[in-house]
Amino acid sequence: METTAAFAGLSCIDCGERFEPDHQRCPDCGGILDPAYDYEAISLSRAELEDRPFDSMWRYEELLPFPREMAITMDEGATPLVECEKLAAEMGVGRVLIKDEGRNPTGSFKDRGQTVAMTAAAQSGASDIALASAGNAGQAAAAYAGRAGVDSHVFLPSRAGFTNKAMVNVHGGDMTVVGGRIGDAGAAYADAMDEEEWYSVGTFVTPYRHEGKKTMAYEMIEQLGWEVPDAVVYPTGGGVGLVGMHKAATELRELGLIEELPAMYAAQSSGCAPIVEAFEDGKERHDPVEYPDTICGGIEIPDPGASPWILDCLRESGGGAVATDDEEILESAIAVAKGEGIEMGATCAAAASGAWELAERGEFDSDATVVLLNTATANKDSDVLRSHLMGKGI
Ligand SMILES: *Cc1c(COP(=O)(O)O)cnc(C)c1O
Ligand SMILES: [Zn+2]
């Protein structure tokens, strides 16, 4: 594999061993592998980064495992950070900004993970990639696999949204729709993987999805003129983006580009809130949710394997966790669309709804800068949002 100069292999978050870049989970203990860098070998100044065009997440090439010229990319990332004055006034904080990930090639931030994971797959010589997904990751994987000339095998639960399913087909992916929920799709995927030699681009199987998603934090901090936001509220499922962004902030601090870390908040639906429950109970690991039930498919993850890492990030950054009901989440999506114009996906609106709840609890200072992640465009959920309105006679 051709890697960037400072990339120093994959480090197991459980046993600390280092491995070559072509590994997935730790061969010794099964732990998650995390790309490591020799930060001393990276010299990046604020001015140097600002001089680069804001054109793609690959503009942070030195802090990514693979060179930009090797990347399977559609210029994903470099999304706007949109000022939302009405939300700030309603929440009683200084500023609210929405990082609008809906403006990625396939309409969600899953593109950031798949561009890096697919680059690794292509460099490993994979002919086929596979994953189980609630929807957006499958759509993104099918798109990037097509671009890489690799076959894709996508396992989705029947509850996945129509757009996700349609677009996996349109990108030429081999799609298996499994009755039930994400766990059922995961089981069908695991059975298939026992038989096939497919390269996994699944959550925390590939070490490269959180690595791609981390670029959201580089961007928002640079977009804020290197002012670190006081709080980042993230709709949390597997926690890939959350651990990625926390890592990114610690890297910027390590490089001397910032001093503080943003407080990371996990927002979930009360119908499936294993991280919130573990955080509130002071636990190191979650208890799986037996009967998950939320309309927010992207975060209906009852058994997030990386929970100890997620919980560490919340605590280390001085953040927290918050759950709100689906009803409030859908209302928040509609309020943001109506008041700010931003088309916020149903799942993503857990971040808006969670931020409102945190604001009400007095968690934010009156001059705080709060960033909400709109992880996917509302286009994908327009049926869900519209039927919520219809249910109210609108
Ligand atoms: C996948 C997904 C999430 C959750 O992402 P994690 O990083 O795995 O927690 C949130 N929102 C949307 C729209 C998603 O597709
Ligand atoms: Zn290990």
Coordinates of C-alpha atoms and ligand atoms in Angstrom, one line a residue:
M1 CA 0.0 0.0 0.0
E2 CA 1.1 3.5 -0.7
T3 CA 0.7 5.6 2.4
T4 CA 1.5 9.2 3.5
A5 CA 4.8 10.1 5.1
A6 CA 3.7 10.4 8.7
F7 CA 1.3 7.4 8.7
A8 CA 2.8 4.9 11.1
G9 CA 0.4 1.9 10.8
L10 CA -2.6 0.7 12.8
S11 CA -2.6 0.8 16.5
C12 CA -5.0 -1.5 18.5
I13 CA -7.1 0.6 20.9
D14 CA -7.2 -2.4 23.3
C15 CA -3.8 -4.0 23.4
G16 CA -1.7 -1.2 21.9
E17 CA 0.1 -3.4 19.3
R18 CA 1.0 -1.8 15.9
F19 CA 0.1 -3.5 12.6
E20 CA 0.5 -2.9 8.9
P21 CA -2.0 -0.8 7.1
D22 CA -3.7 -3.7 5.4
H23 CA -5.1 -5.2 8.6
Q24 CA -8.7 -4.8 9.8
R25 CA -9.4 -5.8 13.4
C26 CA -6.5 -6.6 15.7
P27 CA -5.1 -10.1 14.9
D28 CA -4.0 -10.5 18.6
C29 CA -7.0 -9.5 20.6
G30 CA -9.8 -8.5 18.1
G31 CA -9.7 -4.9 19.1
I32 CA -10.5 -1.9 16.9
L33 CA -7.5 -0.7 14.9
D34 CA -6.8 3.1 14.8
P35 CA -4.5 4.7 12.2
A36 CA -1.5 6.2 14.0
Y37 CA 0.9 9.0 12.8
D38 CA 4.2 10.3 13.7
Y39 CA 3.0 13.9 14.6
E40 CA 6.6 15.1 15.0
A41 CA 7.0 14.5 11.3
I42 CA 4.0 16.7 10.3
S43 CA 4.6 20.4 10.0
L44 CA 1.3 22.2 9.3
S45 CA 0.5 25.8 10.1
R46 CA -2.9 27.5 10.2
A47 CA -1.8 29.7 7.3
E48 CA -0.6 26.8 5.2
L49 CA -4.0 25.1 5.6
E50 CA -5.9 28.3 4.9
D51 CA -4.0 28.8 1.6
R52 CA -5.3 25.6 0.3
P53 CA -8.6 25.5 -1.7
F54 CA -11.5 24.4 0.4
D55 CA -12.4 21.7 -2.1
S56 CA -12.3 18.3 -0.5
M57 CA -11.6 16.5 2.8
W58 CA -8.4 15.3 1.2
R59 CA -6.9 18.8 1.7
Y60 CA -5.9 17.4 5.1
E61 CA -3.8 14.8 3.3
E62 CA -0.9 14.8 5.8
L63 CA -3.3 13.7 8.5
L64 CA -4.8 10.9 6.3
P65 CA -3.3 7.4 5.7
F66 CA -3.2 7.6 1.9
P67 CA -2.1 10.3 -0.6
R68 CA -4.8 12.3 -2.3
E69 CA -3.6 11.2 -5.7
M70 CA -4.4 7.6 -4.8
A71 CA -7.8 8.3 -3.3
I72 CA -11.1 7.0 -4.6
T73 CA -12.7 10.3 -4.3
M74 CA -15.6 12.5 -5.5
D75 CA -14.4 15.6 -3.7
E76 CA -16.5 14.7 -0.6
G77 CA -16.3 16.9 2.5
A78 CA -15.6 20.6 2.5
T79 CA -19.2 21.1 3.5
P80 CA -20.6 24.4 4.7
L81 CA -20.9 25.4 8.3
V82 CA -24.1 27.4 8.3
E83 CA -24.9 30.1 10.9
C84 CA -28.3 29.6 12.4
E85 CA -29.2 32.8 14.3
K86 CA -32.8 31.8 15.1
L87 CA -31.7 28.6 16.7
A88 CA -29.1 30.4 18.7
A89 CA -31.7 32.9 20.0
E90 CA -34.1 30.0 20.8
M91 CA -31.5 28.0 22.6
G92 CA -30.1 31.1 24.4
V93 CA -26.5 30.6 23.3
G94 CA -24.1 32.8 21.4
R95 CA -24.0 30.9 18.1
V96 CA -25.5 27.8 16.6
L97 CA -24.0 26.4 13.4
I98 CA -25.0 23.4 11.4
K99 CA -22.3 21.4 9.6
D100 CA -24.3 20.5 6.6
E101 CA -23.2 17.0 5.6
G102 CA -26.2 16.6 3.4
R103 CA -24.1 18.3 0.7
N104 CA -21.9 15.3 0.1
P105 CA -21.9 13.2 -3.1
T106 CA -24.5 10.7 -1.9
G107 CA -26.2 13.1 0.5
S108 CA -24.6 11.9 3.8
F109 CA -21.4 12.1 5.7
K110 CA -20.9 8.3 5.2
D111 CA -19.1 9.4 2.0
R112 CA -16.2 10.6 4.2
G113 CA -15.7 7.2 5.7
Q114 CA -16.2 5.3 2.4
T115 CA -13.7 7.4 0.4
V116 CA -10.9 6.3 2.8
A117 CA -12.2 2.7 3.3
M118 CA -12.6 2.2 -0.4
T119 CA -9.1 3.6 -1.1
A120 CA -7.7 1.0 1.3
A121 CA -9.9 -1.7 -0.4
A122 CA -8.6 -0.7 -3.8
Q123 CA -5.0 -0.6 -2.7
S124 CA -5.4 -4.1 -1.1
G125 CA -6.5 -5.4 -4.5
A126 CA -10.0 -6.3 -3.3
S127 CA -12.4 -7.4 -6.0
D128 CA -15.5 -7.3 -3.8
I129 CA -16.5 -5.2 -0.8
A130 CA -19.3 -5.9 1.7
L131 CA -21.1 -4.4 4.6
A132 CA -24.3 -4.3 6.6
S133 CA -25.9 -0.9 6.9
A134 CA -29.0 0.9 8.1
G135 CA -28.9 2.6 4.7
N136 CA -26.6 5.6 4.1
A137 CA -23.4 3.7 4.5
G138 CA -24.6 1.1 2.0
Q139 CA -25.6 3.7 -0.5
A140 CA -22.2 5.4 -0.1
A141 CA -20.3 2.1 -0.3
A142 CA -22.1 1.2 -3.5
A143 CA -21.2 4.5 -5.1
Y144 CA -17.5 4.5 -4.1
A145 CA -17.2 0.8 -5.1
G146 CA -18.6 1.6 -8.5
R147 CA -16.0 4.4 -8.9
A148 CA -13.2 2.0 -7.8
G149 CA -14.4 -0.7 -10.2
V150 CA -15.1 -3.1 -7.3
D151 CA -18.2 -5.1 -6.8
S152 CA -20.3 -4.2 -3.7
H153 CA -22.5 -6.4 -1.5
V154 CA -24.8 -4.4 0.7
F155 CA -27.0 -5.9 3.4
L156 CA -29.9 -3.6 4.5
P157 CA -32.8 -4.1 6.8
S158 CA -36.3 -3.9 5.3
R159 CA -36.7 -0.7 7.4
A160 CA -34.0 1.1 5.4
G161 CA -35.3 4.1 3.5
F162 CA -36.5 3.9 -0.1
T163 CA -33.8 6.2 -1.4
N164 CA -31.0 4.2 0.1
K165 CA -32.3 1.0 -1.4
A166 CA -33.0 2.5 -4.8
M167 CA -29.5 4.1 -5.0
V168 CA -27.7 0.9 -4.1
N169 CA -29.4 -0.6 -7.1
V170 CA -28.6 2.4 -9.3
H171 CA -24.9 2.3 -8.4
G172 CA -24.9 -1.4 -9.4
G173 CA -24.6 -2.8 -5.9
D174 CA -25.7 -6.4 -5.1
M175 CA -28.3 -5.7 -2.5
T176 CA -29.8 -8.1 0.1
V177 CA -32.8 -6.7 2.0
V178 CA -33.3 -8.6 5.2
G179 CA -36.6 -8.6 7.1
G180 CA -36.3 -6.8 10.5
R181 CA -33.7 -4.4 11.7
I182 CA -30.0 -3.7 11.5
G183 CA -29.1 -6.7 13.7
D184 CA -30.9 -9.0 11.2
A185 CA -29.0 -7.4 8.3
G186 CA -25.8 -7.8 10.3
A187 CA -26.5 -11.5 10.9
A188 CA -27.2 -12.2 7.1
Y189 CA -24.0 -10.3 6.3
A190 CA -22.0 -12.4 8.8
D191 CA -23.3 -15.6 7.3
A192 CA -22.3 -14.4 3.8
M193 CA -18.8 -13.4 5.0
D194 CA -18.3 -17.0 6.3
E195 CA -18.6 -18.2 2.8
E196 CA -17.1 -15.4 0.7
E197 CA -13.7 -13.6 0.5
W198 CA -15.1 -10.2 0.5
Y199 CA -13.3 -7.1 1.9
S200 CA -15.3 -5.6 4.7
V201 CA -16.0 -1.9 4.7
G202 CA -18.2 -2.3 7.8
T203 CA -18.3 -0.1 10.9
F204 CA -15.1 -0.5 12.9
V205 CA -14.1 -3.6 10.9
T206 CA -12.2 -1.3 8.5
P207 CA -10.0 1.0 10.5
Y208 CA -10.6 3.7 7.9
R209 CA -14.2 4.9 8.3
H210 CA -13.7 6.9 11.5
E211 CA -10.4 8.2 10.0
G212 CA -12.4 9.7 7.1
K213 CA -15.1 11.1 9.3
K214 CA -12.6 12.8 11.5
T215 CA -12.1 15.5 8.9
M216 CA -15.5 17.0 9.9
A217 CA -13.7 18.4 13.0
Y218 CA -10.7 19.7 11.1
E219 CA -13.1 21.6 8.8
M220 CA -15.4 23.0 11.4
I221 CA -12.5 24.3 13.5
E222 CA -10.8 25.9 10.5
Q223 CA -14.2 27.3 9.3
L224 CA -14.5 29.0 12.8
G225 CA -11.2 30.7 12.3
W226 CA -9.5 28.2 14.6
E227 CA -11.9 29.0 17.4
V228 CA -12.8 25.7 19.0
P229 CA -16.6 25.3 19.4
D230 CA -17.8 24.9 23.0
A231 CA -20.0 22.0 22.1
V232 CA -20.5 19.6 19.2
V233 CA -23.8 17.7 19.2
Y234 CA -23.7 14.5 17.1
P235 CA -26.5 12.0 16.3
T236 CA -24.8 8.9 17.5
G237 CA -25.3 5.3 16.3
G238 CA -22.1 3.3 16.1
G239 CA -20.2 6.4 17.2
V240 CA -17.8 6.4 14.2
G241 CA -18.0 10.1 13.6
L242 CA -17.9 11.0 17.2
V243 CA -14.6 9.2 18.0
G244 CA -13.2 10.4 14.7
M245 CA -13.9 14.0 15.5
H246 CA -12.6 13.8 19.0
K247 CA -9.4 12.2 17.6
A248 CA -9.1 15.0 15.1
A249 CA -9.3 17.6 17.8
T250 CA -6.6 15.9 19.8
E251 CA -4.5 15.8 16.7
L252 CA -4.9 19.5 16.1
R253 CA -3.9 20.1 19.7
E254 CA -0.9 17.8 19.3
L255 CA 0.2 19.8 16.2
G256 CA -0.2 23.1 18.2
L257 CA -3.0 24.4 16.0
I258 CA -5.5 24.6 18.9
E259 CA -5.4 24.5 22.6
E260 CA -8.8 23.3 23.8
L261 CA -10.9 20.3 22.8
P262 CA -14.6 20.8 21.9
A263 CA -17.0 19.1 24.3
M264 CA -18.6 16.2 22.4
Y265 CA -22.2 15.3 23.0
A266 CA -23.9 12.1 21.8
A267 CA -27.5 12.6 20.9
Q268 CA -29.7 9.6 20.6
S269 CA -33.4 8.7 20.4
S270 CA -35.0 7.5 23.6
G271 CA -36.2 4.5 21.6
C272 CA -32.5 3.3 21.3
A273 CA -30.1 5.1 23.7
P274 CA -27.5 2.6 24.9
I275 CA -24.8 5.3 25.0
V276 CA -26.9 7.8 26.9
E277 CA -27.9 5.1 29.4
A278 CA -24.3 4.0 30.0
F279 CA -23.1 7.6 30.2
E280 CA -25.7 8.5 32.8
D281 CA -25.0 5.4 34.8
G282 CA -21.3 6.1 34.8
K283 CA -20.6 2.8 33.1
E284 CA -17.6 2.0 30.9
R285 CA -19.6 -0.1 28.4
H286 CA -23.2 -0.1 27.2
D287 CA -25.9 -2.7 27.9
P288 CA -27.4 -3.7 24.5
V289 CA -31.0 -2.5 24.0
E290 CA -33.3 -5.4 23.7
Y291 CA -36.1 -3.8 21.8
P292 CA -34.8 -0.9 19.8
D293 CA -37.6 1.2 18.4
T294 CA -37.0 4.6 16.7
I295 CA -37.8 6.1 13.4
C296 CA -34.2 7.4 13.3
G297 CA -32.8 4.4 11.3
G298 CA -29.3 5.8 11.1
I299 CA -28.9 5.8 14.9
E300 CA -31.0 2.7 15.7
I301 CA -27.8 0.8 16.8
P302 CA -28.8 -1.3 19.9
D303 CA -25.3 -2.8 20.4
P304 CA -22.6 -0.3 19.5
G305 CA -19.4 -2.3 19.8
A306 CA -17.2 0.8 20.3
S307 CA -19.1 2.0 23.3
P308 CA -16.1 2.1 25.7
W309 CA -14.2 4.3 23.2
I310 CA -17.3 6.6 22.6
L311 CA -17.8 7.0 26.4
D312 CA -14.1 7.8 26.9
C313 CA -14.4 10.5 24.2
L314 CA -17.5 12.1 25.9
R315 CA -15.8 12.1 29.3
E316 CA -12.4 13.2 28.1
S317 CA -13.8 16.1 26.2
G318 CA -16.1 17.3 29.0
G319 CA -19.2 16.6 27.0
G320 CA -22.2 14.4 27.6
A321 CA -25.1 12.5 26.2
V322 CA -28.8 13.2 25.7
A323 CA -31.8 11.3 24.5
T324 CA -35.1 12.7 23.2
D325 CA -38.3 11.2 21.9
D326 CA -39.0 10.6 18.2
E327 CA -41.9 13.0 18.3
E328 CA -39.6 15.8 19.4
I329 CA -36.9 14.8 17.0
L330 CA -39.3 15.0 14.0
E331 CA -40.6 18.3 15.3
S332 CA -37.0 19.6 15.4
A333 CA -36.3 18.5 11.8
I334 CA -39.4 20.4 10.7
A335 CA -38.5 23.5 12.9
V336 CA -35.0 23.6 11.4
A337 CA -36.3 23.3 7.9
K338 CA -39.0 25.9 8.4
G339 CA -36.9 28.4 10.4
E340 CA -33.4 28.0 8.9
G341 CA -34.1 26.5 5.5
I342 CA -31.7 23.6 6.2
E343 CA -33.0 20.2 5.2
M344 CA -32.2 18.1 8.2
G345 CA -32.7 14.4 8.0
A346 CA -34.9 12.6 10.5
T347 CA -32.0 10.8 12.2
C348 CA -29.9 14.0 12.2
A349 CA -32.6 16.0 13.9
A350 CA -31.7 14.0 17.1
A351 CA -28.8 16.4 17.3
A352 CA -31.1 19.5 17.1
S353 CA -33.6 18.0 19.5
G354 CA -30.8 16.9 21.8
A355 CA -29.2 20.4 21.7
W356 CA -32.6 22.0 22.6
E357 CA -32.8 19.6 25.6
L358 CA -29.2 20.3 26.7
A359 CA -29.9 24.1 26.4
E360 CA -33.0 23.7 28.6
R361 CA -31.0 21.8 31.1
G362 CA -28.6 24.8 31.3
E363 CA -25.7 22.8 29.9
F364 CA -24.5 25.6 27.6
D365 CA -23.2 29.0 28.6
S366 CA -25.0 32.0 27.2
D367 CA -22.1 32.9 24.9
A368 CA -21.4 29.3 23.8
T369 CA -20.8 28.3 20.2
V370 CA -22.7 25.1 19.5
V371 CA -22.2 23.0 16.3
L372 CA -24.9 20.5 15.2
L373 CA -24.1 17.8 12.7
N374 CA -26.6 17.4 9.9
T375 CA -25.3 14.0 8.9
A376 CA -27.6 13.5 5.9
T377 CA -30.0 15.5 3.8
A378 CA -33.7 15.4 4.5
N379 CA -34.4 14.4 0.9
K380 CA -33.7 10.8 2.0
D381 CA -36.4 11.1 4.7
S382 CA -38.9 13.3 3.0
D383 CA -41.6 10.6 3.3
V384 CA -41.0 10.3 7.0
L385 CA -41.1 14.0 7.6
R386 CA -44.1 14.5 5.4
S387 CA -46.1 11.8 7.0
H388 CA -45.3 13.2 10.4
L389 CA -47.0 16.5 9.2
M390 CA -49.9 14.6 7.7
G391 CA -50.4 12.7 11.0
K392 CA -51.0 16.2 12.5
G393 CA -53.5 17.0 9.8
I394 CA -51.2 19.3 7.9
Ligands
LIG1 C1 -24.7 6.4 10.1 C2 -25.5 7.6 10.5 C3 -25.4 8.2 11.8 C4 -24.6 7.5 12.9 O1 -23.2 7.5 12.6 P1 -22.1 6.9 13.6 O2 -20.9 7.6 13.3 O3 -22.0 5.5 13.3 O4 -22.6 7.1 15.0 C5 -26.0 9.4 12.0 N1 -26.8 10.0 11.1 C6 -26.9 9.4 9.9 C7 -27.8 10.1 8.9 C8 -26.3 8.2 9.5 O5 -26.5 7.7 8.3
ZN2 ZN -5.2 -5.8 20.1

